CSV table of C-alpha atoms in Angstrom, one decimal:
chain,number,residue,atom,x,y,z
A,1,MET,CA,308.9,68.2,-80.8
A,2,ALA,CA,309.8,66.9,-77.3
A,3,MET,CA,310.0,69.5,-74.6
A,4,GLN,CA,313.6,69.9,-73.3
A,5,ARG,CA,314.0,69.2,-69.5
A,6,ASN,CA,316.1,71.1,-67.3
A,7,TYR,CA,317.8,69.3,-64.2
A,8,PHE,CA,318.6,71.1,-60.8
A,9,THR,CA,320.4,69.6,-57.7
A,10,VAL,CA,322.2,70.7,-55.0
A,11,LEU,CA,324.3,68.5,-52.8
A,12,PHE,CA,326.0,69.1,-49.5
A,13,PHE,CA,329.4,67.1,-48.7
A,14,LEU,CA,332.7,66.8,-47.0
A,15,LYS,CA,335.5,67.7,-49.0
A,16,LYS,CA,338.1,65.4,-47.7
A,17,SER,CA,340.5,65.7,-50.7
A,18,LYS,CA,341.4,69.4,-49.5
A,19,LEU,CA,341.7,69.4,-45.4
A,20,LEU,CA,341.4,72.7,-43.4
A,21,LYS,CA,344.5,73.8,-41.7
A,22,ASN,CA,343.0,72.1,-38.3
A,23,GLY,CA,342.9,68.9,-40.3
A,24,GLU,CA,339.1,68.9,-40.5
A,25,ALA,CA,337.1,68.7,-43.9
A,26,PRO,CA,335.2,71.5,-44.9
A,27,ILE,CA,331.8,71.5,-46.0
A,28,CYS,CA,331.1,72.2,-49.7
A,29,MET,CA,327.8,73.0,-51.4
A,30,ARG,CA,327.7,71.7,-55.0
A,31,ILE,CA,325.0,73.3,-57.3
A,32,THR,CA,324.4,71.2,-60.8
A,33,ILE,CA,322.4,72.7,-63.6
A,34,ASN,CA,321.9,70.5,-66.8
A,35,GLY,CA,325.2,68.8,-66.2
A,36,LYS,CA,327.2,72.2,-65.4
A,37,ARG,CA,328.4,72.3,-61.7
A,38,ALA,CA,329.8,74.8,-59.6
A,39,GLU,CA,331.0,74.2,-55.7
A,40,VAL,CA,331.5,76.6,-52.9
A,41,GLN,CA,332.8,76.1,-49.6
A,42,ILE,CA,330.5,77.0,-46.7
A,43,LYS,CA,331.7,78.7,-43.8
A,44,LEU,CA,328.5,77.9,-41.3
A,45,LEU,CA,329.8,79.8,-38.0
A,46,ILE,CA,328.4,83.3,-39.1
A,47,PRO,CA,325.0,82.3,-40.8
A,48,PHE,CA,324.4,79.9,-37.8
A,49,MET,CA,325.0,82.9,-35.3
A,50,ILE,CA,322.7,85.1,-37.3
A,51,ILE,CA,320.0,82.6,-37.4
A,52,THR,CA,320.4,81.8,-33.5
A,53,ILE,CA,320.6,85.1,-32.4
A,54,SER,CA,317.8,86.4,-34.5
A,55,GLY,CA,315.4,83.4,-33.7
A,56,THR,CA,316.0,83.7,-30.2
A,57,PHE,CA,314.6,87.4,-30.1
A,58,LEU,CA,311.4,86.5,-31.8
A,59,ARG,CA,310.0,84.9,-28.8
A,60,PRO,CA,310.0,86.2,-25.2
A,61,PRO,CA,311.5,87.3,-23.2
A,62,PHE,CA,314.0,88.9,-25.7
A,63,LEU,CA,311.3,89.6,-27.8
A,64,LEU,CA,310.5,92.4,-25.2
A,65,PHE,CA,313.7,94.1,-25.5
A,66,VAL,CA,313.5,94.6,-29.3
A,67,ALA,CA,309.2,94.7,-30.3
A,68,ASN,CA,309.1,98.5,-29.5
A,69,SER,CA,312.6,99.3,-31.0
A,70,SER,CA,313.3,100.4,-34.6
A,71,ILE,CA,316.0,101.1,-36.8
A,72,ALA,CA,316.4,102.8,-40.2
A,73,PRO,CA,315.6,100.5,-43.3
A,74,ILE,CA,318.6,98.6,-44.3
A,75,PRO,CA,319.6,99.8,-47.8
A,76,GLY,CA,319.1,97.4,-50.5
A,77,THR,CA,316.5,95.4,-48.5
A,78,ASN,CA,312.9,94.9,-49.0
A,79,MET,CA,312.3,97.3,-46.0
A,80,GLU,CA,313.9,100.2,-48.2
A,81,SER,CA,310.7,102.0,-49.8
A,82,GLU,CA,309.3,105.1,-50.7
A,83,ASN,CA,306.2,104.4,-49.1
A,84,LYS,CA,306.4,105.8,-45.7
A,85,TRP,CA,303.6,103.4,-44.2
A,86,LYS,CA,305.5,100.4,-45.3
A,87,ASP,CA,305.4,97.9,-42.6
A,88,LEU,CA,303.9,100.4,-40.1
A,89,LEU,CA,300.2,99.7,-40.9
A,90,ARG,CA,298.4,97.2,-38.8
A,91,ALA,CA,294.5,98.1,-39.0
A,92,ILE,CA,292.3,100.7,-40.6
A,93,ARG,CA,288.7,101.3,-39.8
A,94,TYR,CA,286.1,103.8,-40.8
A,95,ASP,CA,284.2,105.6,-38.2
A,96,LYS,CA,280.6,105.9,-39.6
A,97,TYR,CA,279.2,108.0,-36.8
A,98,ASN,CA,282.2,110.7,-37.0
A,99,ASN,CA,283.2,110.2,-40.9
A,100,SER,CA,286.9,109.7,-39.8
A,101,TRP,CA,289.6,107.3,-40.4
A,102,LEU,CA,291.3,105.0,-37.7
A,103,ILE,CA,294.8,103.7,-38.5
A,104,TYR,CA,296.6,101.5,-36.0
A,105,THR,CA,300.1,101.4,-36.8
A,106,SER,CA,303.3,100.3,-34.9
A,107,ASP,CA,303.7,103.5,-33.0
A,108,GLY,CA,300.1,103.8,-32.0
A,109,MET,CA,296.5,104.7,-32.9
A,110,TYR,CA,295.9,107.8,-35.3
A,111,GLU,CA,292.7,109.6,-36.5
A,112,PHE,CA,292.6,110.8,-39.8
A,113,LYS,CA,289.9,113.0,-41.3
A,114,ASP,CA,290.2,111.0,-44.6
A,115,LEU,CA,292.8,108.9,-46.6
A,116,TRP,CA,293.8,111.4,-49.2
A,117,THR,CA,295.1,114.4,-47.7
A,118,SER,CA,297.0,112.9,-44.7
A,119,GLU,CA,295.3,115.5,-42.5
A,120,ARG,CA,295.8,114.2,-39.2
A,121,ILE,CA,293.2,114.7,-36.1
A,122,SER,CA,294.7,113.5,-33.3
A,123,ARG,CA,297.1,110.6,-31.8
A,124,LEU,CA,294.7,108.6,-29.5
A,125,ASN,CA,295.1,107.1,-26.0
A,126,THR,CA,294.0,103.2,-26.6
A,127,PRO,CA,293.8,100.3,-24.2
A,128,PRO,CA,297.1,98.0,-24.1
A,129,ILE,CA,297.7,96.4,-27.5
A,130,SER,CA,300.0,93.4,-27.9
A,131,VAL,CA,303.4,94.1,-30.0
A,132,MET,CA,302.1,90.6,-31.6
A,133,GLY,CA,299.2,92.2,-33.3
A,134,LEU,CA,295.5,93.9,-33.2
A,135,ASN,CA,293.1,91.2,-33.8
A,136,VAL,CA,289.7,92.7,-32.8
A,137,MET,CA,288.9,96.4,-33.7
A,138,GLU,CA,284.9,96.7,-34.1
A,139,GLN,CA,282.7,100.2,-33.7
A,140,ILE,CA,279.9,99.5,-31.2
A,141,ASN,CA,278.3,102.8,-31.1
A,142,GLU,CA,279.0,106.4,-31.6
A,143,ASP,CA,281.7,106.7,-28.8
A,144,GLU,CA,282.8,102.9,-28.2
A,145,TRP,CA,284.8,100.6,-29.8
A,146,ILE,CA,285.9,96.8,-28.9
A,147,ILE,CA,289.6,96.4,-29.0
A,148,GLY,CA,291.2,92.8,-28.7
A,149,SER,CA,294.7,91.4,-28.9
A,150,PHE,CA,297.0,89.1,-27.0
A,151,SER,CA,296.8,91.8,-24.1
A,152,GLY,CA,293.2,91.1,-23.5
A,153,LEU,CA,289.8,92.4,-24.5
A,154,TYR,CA,288.8,96.0,-24.0
A,155,ILE,CA,285.8,98.3,-24.3
A,156,TRP,CA,287.4,101.6,-25.5
A,157,ASN,CA,285.6,105.1,-25.4
A,158,LYS,CA,287.0,106.9,-28.4
A,159,THR,CA,285.7,110.2,-27.5
A,160,PHE,CA,287.0,110.4,-23.8
A,161,GLU,CA,289.8,108.1,-24.6
A,162,THR,CA,288.8,105.7,-21.6
A,163,TYR,CA,288.8,102.0,-21.5
A,164,TYR,CA,288.0,99.0,-19.0
A,165,ASP,CA,288.5,95.3,-19.5
A,166,ALA,CA,285.4,93.7,-21.1
A,167,LEU,CA,285.9,90.2,-19.9
A,168,ASN,CA,286.5,90.7,-16.1
A,169,ASN,CA,283.4,92.8,-14.9
A,170,ASN,CA,284.5,96.2,-16.0
A,171,ILE,CA,287.3,96.1,-13.7
A,172,GLU,CA,289.9,98.8,-14.9
A,173,ALA,CA,292.5,97.6,-17.0
A,174,GLN,CA,296.0,97.7,-16.0
A,175,SER,CA,298.4,99.8,-18.1
A,176,TYR,CA,301.0,98.4,-20.4
A,177,GLY,CA,303.4,95.7,-19.5
A,178,LEU,CA,303.8,92.2,-21.1
A,179,PRO,CA,302.5,91.4,-24.5
A,180,PHE,CA,300.1,89.1,-23.4
A,181,SER,CA,297.5,88.7,-20.8
A,182,ASN,CA,295.3,85.7,-19.2
A,183,ASN,CA,292.9,86.3,-22.3
A,184,GLN,CA,295.0,86.2,-25.4
A,185,VAL,CA,292.1,87.0,-27.8
A,186,SER,CA,292.9,86.2,-31.5
A,187,GLY,CA,289.3,86.9,-32.8
A,188,LEU,CA,285.5,87.7,-32.2
A,189,VAL,CA,282.5,87.2,-33.9
A,190,PHE,CA,279.1,88.3,-33.2
A,191,TYR,CA,276.5,86.0,-34.0
A,192,ASN,CA,272.6,86.8,-34.8
A,193,ASN,CA,272.9,89.2,-31.9
A,194,GLU,CA,272.7,86.9,-29.2
A,195,GLN,CA,276.0,85.2,-29.0
A,196,THR,CA,279.4,86.7,-28.8
A,197,ILE,CA,281.9,84.0,-29.9
A,198,LEU,CA,285.6,84.8,-28.4
A,199,PHE,CA,288.8,83.1,-29.8
A,200,ASP,CA,291.4,82.9,-27.5
A,201,TYR,CA,294.8,81.7,-28.5
A,202,ASN,CA,295.2,79.1,-25.5
A,203,ASN,CA,291.6,78.0,-25.1
A,204,GLY,CA,290.2,78.1,-28.5
A,205,ALA,CA,286.4,79.2,-29.3
A,206,SER,CA,283.8,79.8,-26.4
A,207,THR,CA,280.8,82.0,-26.0
A,208,ILE,CA,281.3,85.0,-23.8
A,209,GLU,CA,277.4,84.6,-22.7
A,210,SER,CA,277.4,81.8,-20.2
A,211,LYS,CA,273.8,80.8,-20.8
A,212,ASN,CA,274.8,79.7,-24.6
A,213,GLY,CA,277.6,77.1,-25.1
A,214,PHE,CA,279.8,76.9,-28.1
A,215,ILE,CA,279.4,73.9,-30.6
A,216,LYS,CA,281.4,70.9,-29.5
A,217,MET,CA,284.3,69.4,-32.1
A,218,PRO,CA,283.1,66.6,-33.9
A,219,ASP,CA,284.9,63.3,-33.0
A,220,LYS,CA,286.1,62.7,-36.1
A,221,TYR,CA,288.1,65.8,-36.2
A,222,LYS,CA,289.5,65.2,-32.6
A,223,THR,CA,291.9,62.5,-33.8
A,224,ARG,CA,293.0,64.0,-36.9
A,225,PRO,CA,296.7,63.9,-37.6
A,226,MET,CA,298.9,66.7,-37.1
A,227,SER,CA,300.7,68.3,-40.1
A,228,LEU,CA,304.6,67.8,-39.8
A,229,TRP,CA,304.8,71.6,-40.4
A,230,ASN,CA,302.7,72.6,-37.8
A,231,LEU,CA,304.7,69.8,-35.5
A,232,SER,CA,307.9,71.7,-36.5
A,233,LEU,CA,306.3,75.0,-35.6
A,234,GLU,CA,305.4,73.6,-32.2
A,235,ILE,CA,308.9,72.3,-31.3
A,236,HIS,CA,310.3,75.5,-32.7
A,237,THR,CA,308.6,77.9,-30.6
A,238,GLY,CA,308.5,75.4,-27.5
A,239,ARG,CA,304.8,75.3,-27.3
A,240,ILE,CA,305.2,71.4,-27.1
A,241,VAL,CA,306.0,71.6,-23.7
A,242,THR,CA,303.4,73.5,-22.7
A,243,PHE,CA,302.9,71.4,-19.3
A,244,LEU,CA,305.9,73.6,-18.0
A,245,GLY,CA,303.3,76.5,-17.7
A,246,ILE,CA,304.9,79.9,-18.1
A,247,MET,CA,308.3,78.4,-18.3
A,248,THR,CA,307.5,77.3,-21.9
A,249,LEU,CA,308.4,80.7,-22.8
A,250,LEU,CA,311.7,80.2,-21.9
A,251,ILE,CA,312.7,77.4,-23.9
A,252,PRO,CA,313.4,79.1,-27.3
A,253,CYS,CA,315.6,81.6,-25.0
A,254,ILE,CA,317.5,79.0,-23.2
A,255,LEU,CA,318.1,76.8,-26.4
A,256,GLY,CA,319.1,79.9,-28.5
A,257,ILE,CA,321.9,80.5,-25.6
A,258,THR,CA,322.9,77.0,-25.6
A,259,ILE,CA,323.5,76.9,-29.1
A,260,ILE,CA,325.3,80.2,-29.2
A,261,ILE,CA,327.8,78.8,-26.5
A,262,ILE,CA,328.2,75.7,-28.3
A,263,LEU,CA,329.2,77.3,-31.7
A,264,ILE,CA,331.4,79.9,-29.8
A,265,SER,CA,333.1,77.2,-27.8
A,266,GLY,CA,333.5,75.0,-31.0
A,267,TRP,CA,335.0,77.8,-33.0
A,268,LYS,CA,337.6,78.5,-30.1
A,269,ILE,CA,338.2,75.0,-29.6
A,270,SER,CA,338.9,74.8,-33.6
A,271,LYS,CA,341.4,77.5,-33.3
A,272,LEU,CA,343.1,76.1,-30.4
A,273,LYS,CA,343.5,72.6,-32.3
A,274,CYS,CA,344.5,74.5,-35.1
A,275,PHE,CA,347.3,76.2,-33.2
A,276,ILE,CA,348.6,73.1,-31.3
A,277,MET,CA,348.8,71.4,-34.8
A,278,SER,CA,350.6,74.2,-36.1
A,279,ALA,CA,353.0,74.2,-33.2
A,280,THR,CA,353.4,70.7,-33.2
A,281,SER,CA,354.5,70.8,-36.9
A,282,TYR,CA,356.7,73.7,-36.4
A,283,ILE,CA,358.5,71.6,-33.3
A,284,LYS,CA,358.8,68.6,-35.3
A,285,LYS,CA,360.7,70.7,-38.3
A,286,VAL,CA,363.2,72.3,-35.6
A,287,TYR,CA,364.2,68.9,-34.3
A,288,LYS,CA,364.6,66.9,-37.7
C-alpha cells in the first residue's frame, strides 16, 4: 500500500485585484494543505514594530534599562507557571566544605541548607556578575570561590563576602556598572593543576600563567568557511563592524531607531496619501 503524502505550502503575494483605500495592494499570505487553501491579509506595521522594538532592547545600550527590570508573567504564555523558580535559576553549586547549596538567580546569590526544605541561610554579597550570565563558579577552598562572567574574573571569599579581581594583580574590583568589562569571561578550565585556561569572549582561549602558552589553532581551521547562520548573527548583532570599537554596541540601537522612524513615517505618509485621494475623489464628485 502506497504511503499518502501530504503537501503544505506558504505563499506571500500582493493582491492587486483588491486594492486598499490608498490605492496600494495588500500583502496576503496563502496557506495550502493538500489542495485546500486559505488566505489572510497581513498588516505588517504592528508585528514589525514589535520585532524592531524588542530586538533593539536585546543589546546594549538599551539592554541596560531592562535587564534588571521585571514584570508579572503574561497569562497564557510559557512564562506563566506554578514553578516559582522558572526563569530565575542561573547556577547551582554544592559547597562541600560547609554542606550547603549556593543558588545564583536573576535576583542574586542565595545559600540554602538543602534543596528540599527551602530553608534559606542568607543572601550573599557577590562580585559584579553580568546580566549576560554567570559563566564560571568553582570552589577553590573552604572559603573562596572563583566567579567569572562578562564583568570579569574574581576571587570571592564567601565567608567574609569580599572579593578581588583575579586578573588584575589583586586590585580591588569596582562596584556594579556596565554588564561587561575588559575581561569578558565565558569559561575557565584547570588543566593538570599546572595551567589555567581562560576563555574570553573577545580574545578567545589563553593561559593565565604567562610561562605556558596555549595551543595554536591548526592552519586548516583558520580558513574554514563561516556558516550562514553565524554570518547572519554577526550582522544582526552588529559585531561585523567591530572595527568601530565601542561604537559597535550602538549599531543595533541606531538601526532599530532608524527602522522605527521609517515604519512610523511610512504609515503617516500612507494615511496622508489616503486622505488626499479621498479628498480628491470627493471634490471630483462635487464638481461633476
